[in-house]
CSV table of N, CA and C in Angstrom, one decimal:
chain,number,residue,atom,x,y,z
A,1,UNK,N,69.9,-124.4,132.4
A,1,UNK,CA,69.6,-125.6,131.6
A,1,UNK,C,68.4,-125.5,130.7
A,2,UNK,N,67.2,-125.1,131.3
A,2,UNK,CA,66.1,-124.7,130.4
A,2,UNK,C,66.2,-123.8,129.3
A,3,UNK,N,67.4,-122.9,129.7
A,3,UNK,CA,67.3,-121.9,128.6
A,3,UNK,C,68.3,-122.3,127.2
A,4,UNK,N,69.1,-123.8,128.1
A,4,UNK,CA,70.1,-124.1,126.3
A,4,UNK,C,68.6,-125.1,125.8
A,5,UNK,N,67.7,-125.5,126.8
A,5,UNK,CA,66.4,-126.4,125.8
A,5,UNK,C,66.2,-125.2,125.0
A,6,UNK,N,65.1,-124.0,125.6
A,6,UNK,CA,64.2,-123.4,124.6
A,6,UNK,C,65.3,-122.8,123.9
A,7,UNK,N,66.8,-122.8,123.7
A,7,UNK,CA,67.5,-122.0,122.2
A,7,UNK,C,67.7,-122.7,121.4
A,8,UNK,N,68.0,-123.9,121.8
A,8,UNK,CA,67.9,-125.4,120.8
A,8,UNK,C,66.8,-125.5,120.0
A,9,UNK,N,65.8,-125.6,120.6
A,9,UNK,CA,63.9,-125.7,120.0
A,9,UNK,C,63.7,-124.6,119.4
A,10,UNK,N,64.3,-123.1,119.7
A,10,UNK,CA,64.0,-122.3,119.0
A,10,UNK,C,65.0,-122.0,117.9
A,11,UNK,N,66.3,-123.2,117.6
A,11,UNK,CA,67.2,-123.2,116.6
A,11,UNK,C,66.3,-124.0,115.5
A,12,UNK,N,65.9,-125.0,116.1
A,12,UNK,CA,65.2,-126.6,115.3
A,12,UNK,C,64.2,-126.1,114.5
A,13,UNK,N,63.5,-125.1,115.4
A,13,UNK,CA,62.4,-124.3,114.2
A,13,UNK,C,62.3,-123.4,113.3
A,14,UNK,N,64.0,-122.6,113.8
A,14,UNK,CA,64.4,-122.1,112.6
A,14,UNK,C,65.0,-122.9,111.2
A,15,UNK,N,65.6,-124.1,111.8
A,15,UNK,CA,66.4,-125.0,110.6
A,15,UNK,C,65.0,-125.2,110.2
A,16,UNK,N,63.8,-125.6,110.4
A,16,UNK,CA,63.3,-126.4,110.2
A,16,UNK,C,62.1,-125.5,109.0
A,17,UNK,N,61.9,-124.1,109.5
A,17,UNK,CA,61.2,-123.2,108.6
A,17,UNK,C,62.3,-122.9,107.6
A,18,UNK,N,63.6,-122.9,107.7
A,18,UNK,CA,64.5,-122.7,106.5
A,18,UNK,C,64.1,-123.5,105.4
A,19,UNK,N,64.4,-125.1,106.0
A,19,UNK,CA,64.4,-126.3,105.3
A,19,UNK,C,62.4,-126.2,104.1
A,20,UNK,N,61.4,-125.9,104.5
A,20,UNK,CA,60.5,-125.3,104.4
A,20,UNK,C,60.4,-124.5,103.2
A,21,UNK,N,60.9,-123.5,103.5
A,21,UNK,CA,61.4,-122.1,102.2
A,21,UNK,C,61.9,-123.1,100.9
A,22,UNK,N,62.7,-123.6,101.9
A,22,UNK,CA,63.9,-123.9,100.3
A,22,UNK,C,62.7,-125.0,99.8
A,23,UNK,N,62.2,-125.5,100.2
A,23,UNK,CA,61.6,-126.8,99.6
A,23,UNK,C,60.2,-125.9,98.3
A,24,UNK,N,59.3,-124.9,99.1
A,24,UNK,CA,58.9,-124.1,98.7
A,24,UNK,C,59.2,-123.2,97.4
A,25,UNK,N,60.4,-123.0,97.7
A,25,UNK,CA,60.8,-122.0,96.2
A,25,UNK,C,61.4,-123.0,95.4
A,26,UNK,N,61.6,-124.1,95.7
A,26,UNK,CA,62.1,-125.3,95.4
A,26,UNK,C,60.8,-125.6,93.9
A,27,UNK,N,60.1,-126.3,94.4
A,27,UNK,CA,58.3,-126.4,94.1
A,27,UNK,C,58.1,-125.2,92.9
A,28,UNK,N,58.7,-123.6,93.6
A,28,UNK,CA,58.1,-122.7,93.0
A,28,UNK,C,58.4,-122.8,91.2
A,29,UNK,N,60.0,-122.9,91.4
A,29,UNK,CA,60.8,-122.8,90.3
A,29,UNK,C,60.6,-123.8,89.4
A,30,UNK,N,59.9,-125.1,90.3
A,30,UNK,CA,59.4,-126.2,89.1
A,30,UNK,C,58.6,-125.7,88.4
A,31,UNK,N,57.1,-125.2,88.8
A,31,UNK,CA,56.1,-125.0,88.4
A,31,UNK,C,56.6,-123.9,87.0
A,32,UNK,N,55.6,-124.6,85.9
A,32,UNK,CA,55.4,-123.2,84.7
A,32,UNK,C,55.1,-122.1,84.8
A,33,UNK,N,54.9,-121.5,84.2
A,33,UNK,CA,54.5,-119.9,84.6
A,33,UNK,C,52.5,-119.5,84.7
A,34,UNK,N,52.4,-120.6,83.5
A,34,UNK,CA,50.8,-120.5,84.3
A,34,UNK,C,50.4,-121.1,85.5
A,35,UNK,N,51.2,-121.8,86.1
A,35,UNK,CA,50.8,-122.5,87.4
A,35,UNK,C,51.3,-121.5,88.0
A,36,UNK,N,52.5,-120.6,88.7
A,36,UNK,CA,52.6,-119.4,88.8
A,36,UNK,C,52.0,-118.4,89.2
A,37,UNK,N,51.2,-117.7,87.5
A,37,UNK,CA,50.1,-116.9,87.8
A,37,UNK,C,48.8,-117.3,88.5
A,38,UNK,N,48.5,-118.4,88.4
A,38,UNK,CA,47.2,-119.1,88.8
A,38,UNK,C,47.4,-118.9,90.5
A,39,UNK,N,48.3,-119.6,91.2
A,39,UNK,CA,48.7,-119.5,92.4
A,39,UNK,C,48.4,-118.6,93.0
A,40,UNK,N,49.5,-117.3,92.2
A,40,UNK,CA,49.7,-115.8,92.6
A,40,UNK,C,48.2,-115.4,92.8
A,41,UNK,N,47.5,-115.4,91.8
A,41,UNK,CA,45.9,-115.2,92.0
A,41,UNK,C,45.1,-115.5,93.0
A,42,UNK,N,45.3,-116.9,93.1
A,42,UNK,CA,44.4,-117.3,94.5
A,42,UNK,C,45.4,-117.1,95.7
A,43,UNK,N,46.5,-116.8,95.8
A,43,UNK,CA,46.9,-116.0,96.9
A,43,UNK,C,46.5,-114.6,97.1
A,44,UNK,N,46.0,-114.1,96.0
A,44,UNK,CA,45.6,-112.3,95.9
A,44,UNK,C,44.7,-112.5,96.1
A,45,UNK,N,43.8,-113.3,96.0
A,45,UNK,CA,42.4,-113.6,96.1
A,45,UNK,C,41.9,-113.7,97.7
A,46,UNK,N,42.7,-115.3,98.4
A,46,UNK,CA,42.7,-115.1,99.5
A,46,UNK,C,43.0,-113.9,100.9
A,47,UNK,N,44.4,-113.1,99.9
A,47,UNK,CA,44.5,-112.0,100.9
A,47,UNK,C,43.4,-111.3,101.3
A,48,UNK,N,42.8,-110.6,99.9
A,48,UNK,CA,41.5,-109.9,100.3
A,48,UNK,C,40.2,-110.4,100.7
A,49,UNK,N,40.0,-111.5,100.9
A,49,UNK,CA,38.9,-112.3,101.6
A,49,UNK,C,39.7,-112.0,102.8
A,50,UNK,N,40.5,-112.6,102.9
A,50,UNK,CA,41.1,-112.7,104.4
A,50,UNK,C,40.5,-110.7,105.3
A,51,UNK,N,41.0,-109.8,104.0
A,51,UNK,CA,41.0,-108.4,104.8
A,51,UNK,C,39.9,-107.6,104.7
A,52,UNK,N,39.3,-108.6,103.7
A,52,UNK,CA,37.6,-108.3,103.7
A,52,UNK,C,36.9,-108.7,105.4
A,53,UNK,N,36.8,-109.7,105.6
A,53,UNK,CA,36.3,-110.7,106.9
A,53,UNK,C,36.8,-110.1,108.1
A,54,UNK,N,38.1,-110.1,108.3
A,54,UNK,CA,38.4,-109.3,109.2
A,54,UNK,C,38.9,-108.3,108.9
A,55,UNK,N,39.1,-106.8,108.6
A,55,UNK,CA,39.1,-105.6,108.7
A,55,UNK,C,37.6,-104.8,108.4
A,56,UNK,N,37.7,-105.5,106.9
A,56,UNK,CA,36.5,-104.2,106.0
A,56,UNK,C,35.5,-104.8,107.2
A,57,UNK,N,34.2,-105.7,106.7
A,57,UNK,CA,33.3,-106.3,106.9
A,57,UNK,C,33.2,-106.1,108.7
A,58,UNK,N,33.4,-106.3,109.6
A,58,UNK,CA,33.1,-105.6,110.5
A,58,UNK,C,32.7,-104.2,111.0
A,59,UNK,N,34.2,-103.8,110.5
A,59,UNK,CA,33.7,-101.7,110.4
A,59,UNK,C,32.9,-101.4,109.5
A,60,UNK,N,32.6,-101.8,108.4
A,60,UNK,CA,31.5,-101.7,108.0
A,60,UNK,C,30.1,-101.7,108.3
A,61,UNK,N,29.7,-102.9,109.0
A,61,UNK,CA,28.7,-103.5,109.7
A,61,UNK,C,28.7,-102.3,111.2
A,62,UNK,N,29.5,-101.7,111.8
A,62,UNK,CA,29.4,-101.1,112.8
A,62,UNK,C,29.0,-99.7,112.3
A,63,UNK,N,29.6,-99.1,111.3
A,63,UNK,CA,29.2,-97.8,111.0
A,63,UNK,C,27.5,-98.0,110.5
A,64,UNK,N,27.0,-98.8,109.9
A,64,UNK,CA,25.8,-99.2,109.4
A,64,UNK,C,24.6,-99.2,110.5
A,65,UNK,N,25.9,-99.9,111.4
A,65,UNK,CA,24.0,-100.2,112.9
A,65,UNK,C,24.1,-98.8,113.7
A,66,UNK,N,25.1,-98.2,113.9
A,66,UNK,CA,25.9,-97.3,114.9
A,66,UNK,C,24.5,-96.0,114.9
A,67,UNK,N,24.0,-95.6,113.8
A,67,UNK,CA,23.2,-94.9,113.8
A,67,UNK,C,21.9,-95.0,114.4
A,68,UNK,N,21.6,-95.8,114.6
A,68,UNK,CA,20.1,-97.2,115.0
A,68,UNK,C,20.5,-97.1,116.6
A,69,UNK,N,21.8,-97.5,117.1
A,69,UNK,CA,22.2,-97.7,118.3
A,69,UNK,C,22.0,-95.9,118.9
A,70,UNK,N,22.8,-95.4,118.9
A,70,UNK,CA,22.4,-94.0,119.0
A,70,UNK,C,21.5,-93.3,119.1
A,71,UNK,N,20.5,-93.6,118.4
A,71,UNK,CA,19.3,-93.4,118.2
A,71,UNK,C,18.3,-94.2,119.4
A,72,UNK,N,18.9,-95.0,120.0
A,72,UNK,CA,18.3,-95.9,120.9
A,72,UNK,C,18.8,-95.2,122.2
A,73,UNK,N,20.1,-95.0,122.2
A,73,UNK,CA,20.9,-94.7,123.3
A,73,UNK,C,20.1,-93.0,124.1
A,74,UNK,N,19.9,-92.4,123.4
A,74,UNK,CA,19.8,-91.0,122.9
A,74,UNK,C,17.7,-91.3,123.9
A,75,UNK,N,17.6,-92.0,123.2
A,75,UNK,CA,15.7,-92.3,123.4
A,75,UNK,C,16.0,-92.5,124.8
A,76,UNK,N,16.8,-93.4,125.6
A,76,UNK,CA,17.1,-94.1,127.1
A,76,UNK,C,17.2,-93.0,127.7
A,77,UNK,N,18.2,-91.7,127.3
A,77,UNK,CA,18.9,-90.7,127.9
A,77,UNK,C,17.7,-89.6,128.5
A,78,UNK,N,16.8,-89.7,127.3
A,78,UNK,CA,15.5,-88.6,127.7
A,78,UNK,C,15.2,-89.0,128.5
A,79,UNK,N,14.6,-90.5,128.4
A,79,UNK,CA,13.5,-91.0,129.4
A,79,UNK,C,14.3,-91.2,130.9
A,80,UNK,N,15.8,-91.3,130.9
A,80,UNK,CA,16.4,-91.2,132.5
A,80,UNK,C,16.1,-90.0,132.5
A,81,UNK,N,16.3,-88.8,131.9
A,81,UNK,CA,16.5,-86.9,131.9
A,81,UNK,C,15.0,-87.0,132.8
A,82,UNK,N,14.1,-87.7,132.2
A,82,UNK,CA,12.6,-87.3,132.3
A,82,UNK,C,11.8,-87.9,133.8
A,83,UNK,N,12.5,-89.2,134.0
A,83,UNK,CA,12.3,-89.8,135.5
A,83,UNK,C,13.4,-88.8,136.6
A,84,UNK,N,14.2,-88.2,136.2
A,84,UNK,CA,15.3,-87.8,137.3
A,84,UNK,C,14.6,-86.2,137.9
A,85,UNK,N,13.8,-85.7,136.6
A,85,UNK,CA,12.8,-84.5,136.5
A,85,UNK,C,12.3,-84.8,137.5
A,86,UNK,N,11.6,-85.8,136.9
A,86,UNK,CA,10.0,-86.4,137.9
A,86,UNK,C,10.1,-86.4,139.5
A,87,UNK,N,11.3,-87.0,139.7
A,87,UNK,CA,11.7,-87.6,141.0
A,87,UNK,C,12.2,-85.9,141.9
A,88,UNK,N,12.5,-85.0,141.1
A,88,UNK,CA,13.3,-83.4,141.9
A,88,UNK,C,11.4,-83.3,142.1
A,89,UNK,N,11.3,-83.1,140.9
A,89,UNK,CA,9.3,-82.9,141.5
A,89,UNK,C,8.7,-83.2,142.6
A,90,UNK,N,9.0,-84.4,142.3
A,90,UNK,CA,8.2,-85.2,143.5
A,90,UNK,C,9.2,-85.1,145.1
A,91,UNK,N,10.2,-84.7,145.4
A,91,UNK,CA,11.0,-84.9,146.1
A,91,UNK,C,10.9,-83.2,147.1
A,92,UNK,N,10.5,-82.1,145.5
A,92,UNK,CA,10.5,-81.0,146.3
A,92,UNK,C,9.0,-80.1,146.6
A,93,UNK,N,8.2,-81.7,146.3
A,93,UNK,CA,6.3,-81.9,146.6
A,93,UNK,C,6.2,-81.7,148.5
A,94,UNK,N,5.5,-81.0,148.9
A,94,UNK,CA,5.0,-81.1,150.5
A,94,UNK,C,4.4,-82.1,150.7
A,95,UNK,N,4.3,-82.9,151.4
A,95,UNK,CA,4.5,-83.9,152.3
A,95,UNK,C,2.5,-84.0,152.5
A,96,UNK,N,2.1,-84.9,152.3
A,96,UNK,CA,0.5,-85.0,152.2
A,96,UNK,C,0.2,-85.9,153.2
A,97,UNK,N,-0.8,-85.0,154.2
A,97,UNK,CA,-1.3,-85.5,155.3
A,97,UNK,C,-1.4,-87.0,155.7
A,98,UNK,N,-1.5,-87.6,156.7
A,98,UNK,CA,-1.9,-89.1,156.5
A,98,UNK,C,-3.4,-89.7,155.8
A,99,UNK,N,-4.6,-88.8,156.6
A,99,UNK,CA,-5.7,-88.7,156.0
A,99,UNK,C,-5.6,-88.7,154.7
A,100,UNK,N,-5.1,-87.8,153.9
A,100,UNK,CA,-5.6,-87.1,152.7
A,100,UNK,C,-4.4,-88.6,151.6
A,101,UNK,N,-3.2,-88.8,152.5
A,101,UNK,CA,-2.9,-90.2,151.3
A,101,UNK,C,-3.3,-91.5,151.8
A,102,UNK,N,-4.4,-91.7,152.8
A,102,UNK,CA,-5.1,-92.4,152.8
A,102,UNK,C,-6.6,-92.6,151.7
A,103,UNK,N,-7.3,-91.2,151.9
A,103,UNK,CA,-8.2,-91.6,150.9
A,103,UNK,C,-7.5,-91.4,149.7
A,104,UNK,N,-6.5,-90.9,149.2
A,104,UNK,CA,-6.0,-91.2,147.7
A,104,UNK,C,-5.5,-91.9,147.3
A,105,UNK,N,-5.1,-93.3,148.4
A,105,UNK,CA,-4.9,-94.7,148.3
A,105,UNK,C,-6.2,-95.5,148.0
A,106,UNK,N,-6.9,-95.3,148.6
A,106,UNK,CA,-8.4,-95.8,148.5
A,106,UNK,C,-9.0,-95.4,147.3
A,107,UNK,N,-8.7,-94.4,146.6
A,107,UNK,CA,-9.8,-93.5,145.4
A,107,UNK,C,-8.7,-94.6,144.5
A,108,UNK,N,-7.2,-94.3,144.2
A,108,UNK,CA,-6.9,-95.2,143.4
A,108,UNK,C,-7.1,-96.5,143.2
A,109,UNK,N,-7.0,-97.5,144.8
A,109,UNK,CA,-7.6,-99.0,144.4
A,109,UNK,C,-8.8,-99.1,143.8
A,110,UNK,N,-9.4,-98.2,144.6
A,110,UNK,CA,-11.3,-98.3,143.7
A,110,UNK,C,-11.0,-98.1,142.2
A,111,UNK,N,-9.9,-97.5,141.3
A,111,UNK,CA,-9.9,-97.4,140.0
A,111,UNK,C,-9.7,-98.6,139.5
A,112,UNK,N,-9.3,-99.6,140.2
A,112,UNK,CA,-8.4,-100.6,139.3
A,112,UNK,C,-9.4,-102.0,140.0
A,113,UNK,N,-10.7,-101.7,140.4
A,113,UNK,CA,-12.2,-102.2,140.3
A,113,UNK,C,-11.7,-103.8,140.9
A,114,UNK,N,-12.6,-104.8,141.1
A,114,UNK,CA,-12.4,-105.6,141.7
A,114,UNK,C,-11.0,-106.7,141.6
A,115,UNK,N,-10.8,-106.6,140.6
A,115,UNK,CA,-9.2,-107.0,140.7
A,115,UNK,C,-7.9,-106.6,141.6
A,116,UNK,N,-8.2,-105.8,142.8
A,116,UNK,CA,-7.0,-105.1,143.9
A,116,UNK,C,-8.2,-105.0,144.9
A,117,UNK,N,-7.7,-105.3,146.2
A,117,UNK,CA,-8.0,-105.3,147.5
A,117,UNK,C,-7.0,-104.4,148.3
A,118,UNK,N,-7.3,-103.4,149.3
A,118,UNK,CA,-6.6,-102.6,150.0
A,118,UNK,C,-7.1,-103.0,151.6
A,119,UNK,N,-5.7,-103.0,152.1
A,119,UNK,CA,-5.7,-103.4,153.6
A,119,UNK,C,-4.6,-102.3,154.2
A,120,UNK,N,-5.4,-101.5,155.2
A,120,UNK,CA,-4.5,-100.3,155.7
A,120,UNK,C,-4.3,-100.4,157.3
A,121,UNK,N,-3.0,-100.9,157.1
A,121,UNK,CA,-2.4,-100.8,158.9
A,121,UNK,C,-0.9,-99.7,159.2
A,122,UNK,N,-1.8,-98.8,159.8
A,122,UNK,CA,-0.9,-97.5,160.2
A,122,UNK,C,-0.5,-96.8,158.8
A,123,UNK,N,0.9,-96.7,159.0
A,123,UNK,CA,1.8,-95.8,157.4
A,123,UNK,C,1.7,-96.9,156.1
A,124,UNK,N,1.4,-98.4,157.0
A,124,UNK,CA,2.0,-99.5,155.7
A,124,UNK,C,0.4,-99.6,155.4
A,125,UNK,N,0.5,-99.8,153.6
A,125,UNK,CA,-0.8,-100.2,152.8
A,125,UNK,C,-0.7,-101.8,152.0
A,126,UNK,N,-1.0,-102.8,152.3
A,126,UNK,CA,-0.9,-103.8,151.4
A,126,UNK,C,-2.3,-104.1,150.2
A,127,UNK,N,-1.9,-104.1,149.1
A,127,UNK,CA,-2.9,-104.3,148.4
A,127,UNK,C,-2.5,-105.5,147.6
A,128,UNK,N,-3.8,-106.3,147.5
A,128,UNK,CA,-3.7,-107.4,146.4
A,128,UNK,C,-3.8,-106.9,145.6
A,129,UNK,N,-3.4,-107.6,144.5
A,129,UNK,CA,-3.7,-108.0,143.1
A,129,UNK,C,-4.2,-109.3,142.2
A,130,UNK,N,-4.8,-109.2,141.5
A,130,UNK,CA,-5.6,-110.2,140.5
A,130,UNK,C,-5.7,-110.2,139.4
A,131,UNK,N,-4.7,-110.1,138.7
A,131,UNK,CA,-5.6,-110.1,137.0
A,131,UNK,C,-5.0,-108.8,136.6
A,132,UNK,N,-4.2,-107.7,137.2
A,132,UNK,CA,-4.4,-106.2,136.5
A,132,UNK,C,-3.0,-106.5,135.0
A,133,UNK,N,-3.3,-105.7,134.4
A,133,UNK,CA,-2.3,-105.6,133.0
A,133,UNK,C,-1.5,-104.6,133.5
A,134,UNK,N,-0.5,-105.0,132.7
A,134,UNK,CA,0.3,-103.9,133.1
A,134,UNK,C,0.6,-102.4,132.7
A,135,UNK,N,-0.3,-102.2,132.0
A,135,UNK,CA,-0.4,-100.7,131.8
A,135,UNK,C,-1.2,-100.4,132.8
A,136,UNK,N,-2.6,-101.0,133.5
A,136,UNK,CA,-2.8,-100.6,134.2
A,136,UNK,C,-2.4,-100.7,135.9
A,137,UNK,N,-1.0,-101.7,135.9
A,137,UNK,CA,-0.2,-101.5,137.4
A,137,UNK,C,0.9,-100.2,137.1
A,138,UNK,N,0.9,-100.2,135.5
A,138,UNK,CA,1.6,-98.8,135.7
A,138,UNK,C,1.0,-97.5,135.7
A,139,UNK,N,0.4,-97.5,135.4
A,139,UNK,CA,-0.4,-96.1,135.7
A,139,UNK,C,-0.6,-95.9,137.2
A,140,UNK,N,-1.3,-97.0,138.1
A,140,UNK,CA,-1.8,-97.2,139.2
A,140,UNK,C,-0.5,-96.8,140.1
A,141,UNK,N,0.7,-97.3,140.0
A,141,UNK,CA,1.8,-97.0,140.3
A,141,UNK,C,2.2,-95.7,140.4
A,142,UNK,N,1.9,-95.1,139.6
A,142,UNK,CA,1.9,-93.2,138.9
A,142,UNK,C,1.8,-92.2,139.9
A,143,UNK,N,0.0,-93.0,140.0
A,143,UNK,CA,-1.3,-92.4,140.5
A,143,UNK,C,-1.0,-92.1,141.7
A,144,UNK,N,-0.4,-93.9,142.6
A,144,UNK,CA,-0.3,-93.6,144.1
A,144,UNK,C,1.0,-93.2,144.7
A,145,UNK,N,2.0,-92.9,143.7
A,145,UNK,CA,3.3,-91.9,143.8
A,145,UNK,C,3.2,-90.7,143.8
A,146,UNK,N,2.1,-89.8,142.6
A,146,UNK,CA,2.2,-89.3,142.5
A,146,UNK,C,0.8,-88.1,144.1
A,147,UNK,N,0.0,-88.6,144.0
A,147,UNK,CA,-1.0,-88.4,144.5
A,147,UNK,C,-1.4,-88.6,145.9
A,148,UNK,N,-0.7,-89.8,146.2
A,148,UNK,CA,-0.7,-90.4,147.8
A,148,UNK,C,0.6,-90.2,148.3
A,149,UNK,N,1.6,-90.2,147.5
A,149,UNK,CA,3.1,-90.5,148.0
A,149,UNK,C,3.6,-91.5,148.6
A,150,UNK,N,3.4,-92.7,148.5
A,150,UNK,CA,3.3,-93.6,148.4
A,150,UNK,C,4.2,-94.6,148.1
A,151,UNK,N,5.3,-95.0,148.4
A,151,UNK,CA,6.4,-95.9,148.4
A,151,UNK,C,6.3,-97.3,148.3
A,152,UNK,N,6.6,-98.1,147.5
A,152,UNK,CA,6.7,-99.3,147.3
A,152,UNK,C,7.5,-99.9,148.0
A,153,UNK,N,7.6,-100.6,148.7
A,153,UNK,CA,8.7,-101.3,150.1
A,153,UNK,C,8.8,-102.7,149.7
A,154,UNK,N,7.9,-103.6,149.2
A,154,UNK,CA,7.9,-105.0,148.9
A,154,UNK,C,6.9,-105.2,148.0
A,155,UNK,N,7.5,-106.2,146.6
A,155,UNK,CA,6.2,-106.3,145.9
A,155,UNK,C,6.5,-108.6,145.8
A,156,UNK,N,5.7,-108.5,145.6
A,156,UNK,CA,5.8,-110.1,145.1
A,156,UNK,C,4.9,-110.2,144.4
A,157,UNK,N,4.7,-110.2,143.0
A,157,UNK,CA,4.2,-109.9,142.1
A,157,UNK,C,4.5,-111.7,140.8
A,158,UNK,N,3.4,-112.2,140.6
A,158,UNK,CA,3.6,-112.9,139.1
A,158,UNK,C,3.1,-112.6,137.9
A,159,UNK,N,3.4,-113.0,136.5
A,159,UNK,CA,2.8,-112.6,135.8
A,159,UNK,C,1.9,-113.6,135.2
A,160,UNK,N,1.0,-113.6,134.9
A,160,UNK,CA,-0.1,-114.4,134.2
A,160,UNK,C,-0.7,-114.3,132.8
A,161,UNK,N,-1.5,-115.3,132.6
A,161,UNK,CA,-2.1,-114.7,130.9
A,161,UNK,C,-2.9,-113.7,131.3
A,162,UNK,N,-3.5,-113.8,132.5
A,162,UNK,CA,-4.6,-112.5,132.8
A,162,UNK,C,-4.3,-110.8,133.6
A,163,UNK,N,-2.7,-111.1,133.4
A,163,UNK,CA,-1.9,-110.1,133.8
A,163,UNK,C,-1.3,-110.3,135.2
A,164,UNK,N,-1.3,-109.4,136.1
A,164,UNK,CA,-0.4,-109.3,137.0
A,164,UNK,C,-1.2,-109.8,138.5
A,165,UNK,N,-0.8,-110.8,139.8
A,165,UNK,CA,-1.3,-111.3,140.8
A,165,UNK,C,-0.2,-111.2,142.1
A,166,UNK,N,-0.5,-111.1,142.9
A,166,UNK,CA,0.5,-110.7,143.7
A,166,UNK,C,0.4,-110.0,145.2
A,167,UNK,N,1.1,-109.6,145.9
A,167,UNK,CA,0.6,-108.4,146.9
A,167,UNK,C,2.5,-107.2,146.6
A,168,UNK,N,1.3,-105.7,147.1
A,168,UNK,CA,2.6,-104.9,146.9
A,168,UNK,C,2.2,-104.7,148.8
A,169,UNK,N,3.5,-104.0,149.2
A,169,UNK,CA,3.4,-103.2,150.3
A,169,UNK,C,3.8,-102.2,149.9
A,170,UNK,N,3.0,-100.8,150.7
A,170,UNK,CA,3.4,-99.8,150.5
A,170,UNK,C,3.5,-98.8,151.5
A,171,UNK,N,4.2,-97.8,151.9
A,171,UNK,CA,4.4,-97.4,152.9
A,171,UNK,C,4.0,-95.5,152.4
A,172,UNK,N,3.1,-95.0,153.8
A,172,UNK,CA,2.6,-93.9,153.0
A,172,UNK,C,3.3,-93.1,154.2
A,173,UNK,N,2.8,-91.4,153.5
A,173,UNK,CA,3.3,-90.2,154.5
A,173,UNK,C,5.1,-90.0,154.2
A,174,UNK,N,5.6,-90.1,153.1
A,174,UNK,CA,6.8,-89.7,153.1
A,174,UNK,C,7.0,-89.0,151.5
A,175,UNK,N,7.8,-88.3,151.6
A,175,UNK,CA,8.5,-87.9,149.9
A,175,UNK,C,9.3,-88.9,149.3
């Protein structure tokens, strides 16, 4: 039963785009021939706006940035190539005493001067923060990765006008 509805509805709208045409070429044949050409025009007209907007005008706009993106993509790719280096480095580094990444936890808080406090219980290090910028929590970060070995386990960190406040935990004695 549904299917004699949608052949009927889809008869109705063929009578109905028929009826349409004819009325259309109906119209057409009235019109003079400058009305005609005029028409024809802004229908030529429209087409190519229409394949301007959607065809050209996007591919276009995509070949234009595509270079810029690339160029970005390419910049990301070093800097993963260059952390993934870092990390075989650091990964196939010997293993530094507890002493010796204790005072190189201590030599680095002392860099970063009364704005960080260091509290040392067993492997775990928690240090405050107050005020540091962030070039200088990145560096400091470097420093005691690179030097202490030194793991980040928990940070709760905010940012401020006066830079960065917060506590990290950190866990020493591992690669």
């Amino acid at each position: 039963m549904a299917r004699l509805n949608n052949a009927s509805g889809a008869e109705g709208l063929a009578a109905q785009w028929q009826q349409l045409k004819t009325q259309a070429l109906t119209q057409w044949e009235a019109m003079g021939e400058r009305e005609r050409v005029a028409l024809a025009a802004v229908g030529a007209l429209l087409a190519l706006l229409l394949a301007w907007s959607v065809l050209l005008a996007p591919a276009l706009r995509t070949l234009k940035s595509a270079p810029v993106e690339l160029e970005k993509l390419d910049l990301q790719l070093q800097q993963m190539q260059a952390q993934a280096q870092e990390a075989k480095v650091l990964r196939a580094a010997p293993a530094v005493p507890p002493a010796q990444a204790q005072a190189a936890l201590t030599a680095s808080v002392e860099h970063l001067g009364p704005a960080a406090r260091l509290n040392l219980t067993g492997d775990r290090a928690v240090v405050t923060l107050n005020g540091v910028t962030p070039e200088m929590l990145q560096g400091w970060l470097g420093e005691v990765r690179s030097a202490a070995r030194a793991r980040p386990v928990e940070a709760q960190l905010t940012r401020g006008p006066k830079g960065y406040a917060g506590t990290l935990v950190l866990t020493l004695g591992g690669n």
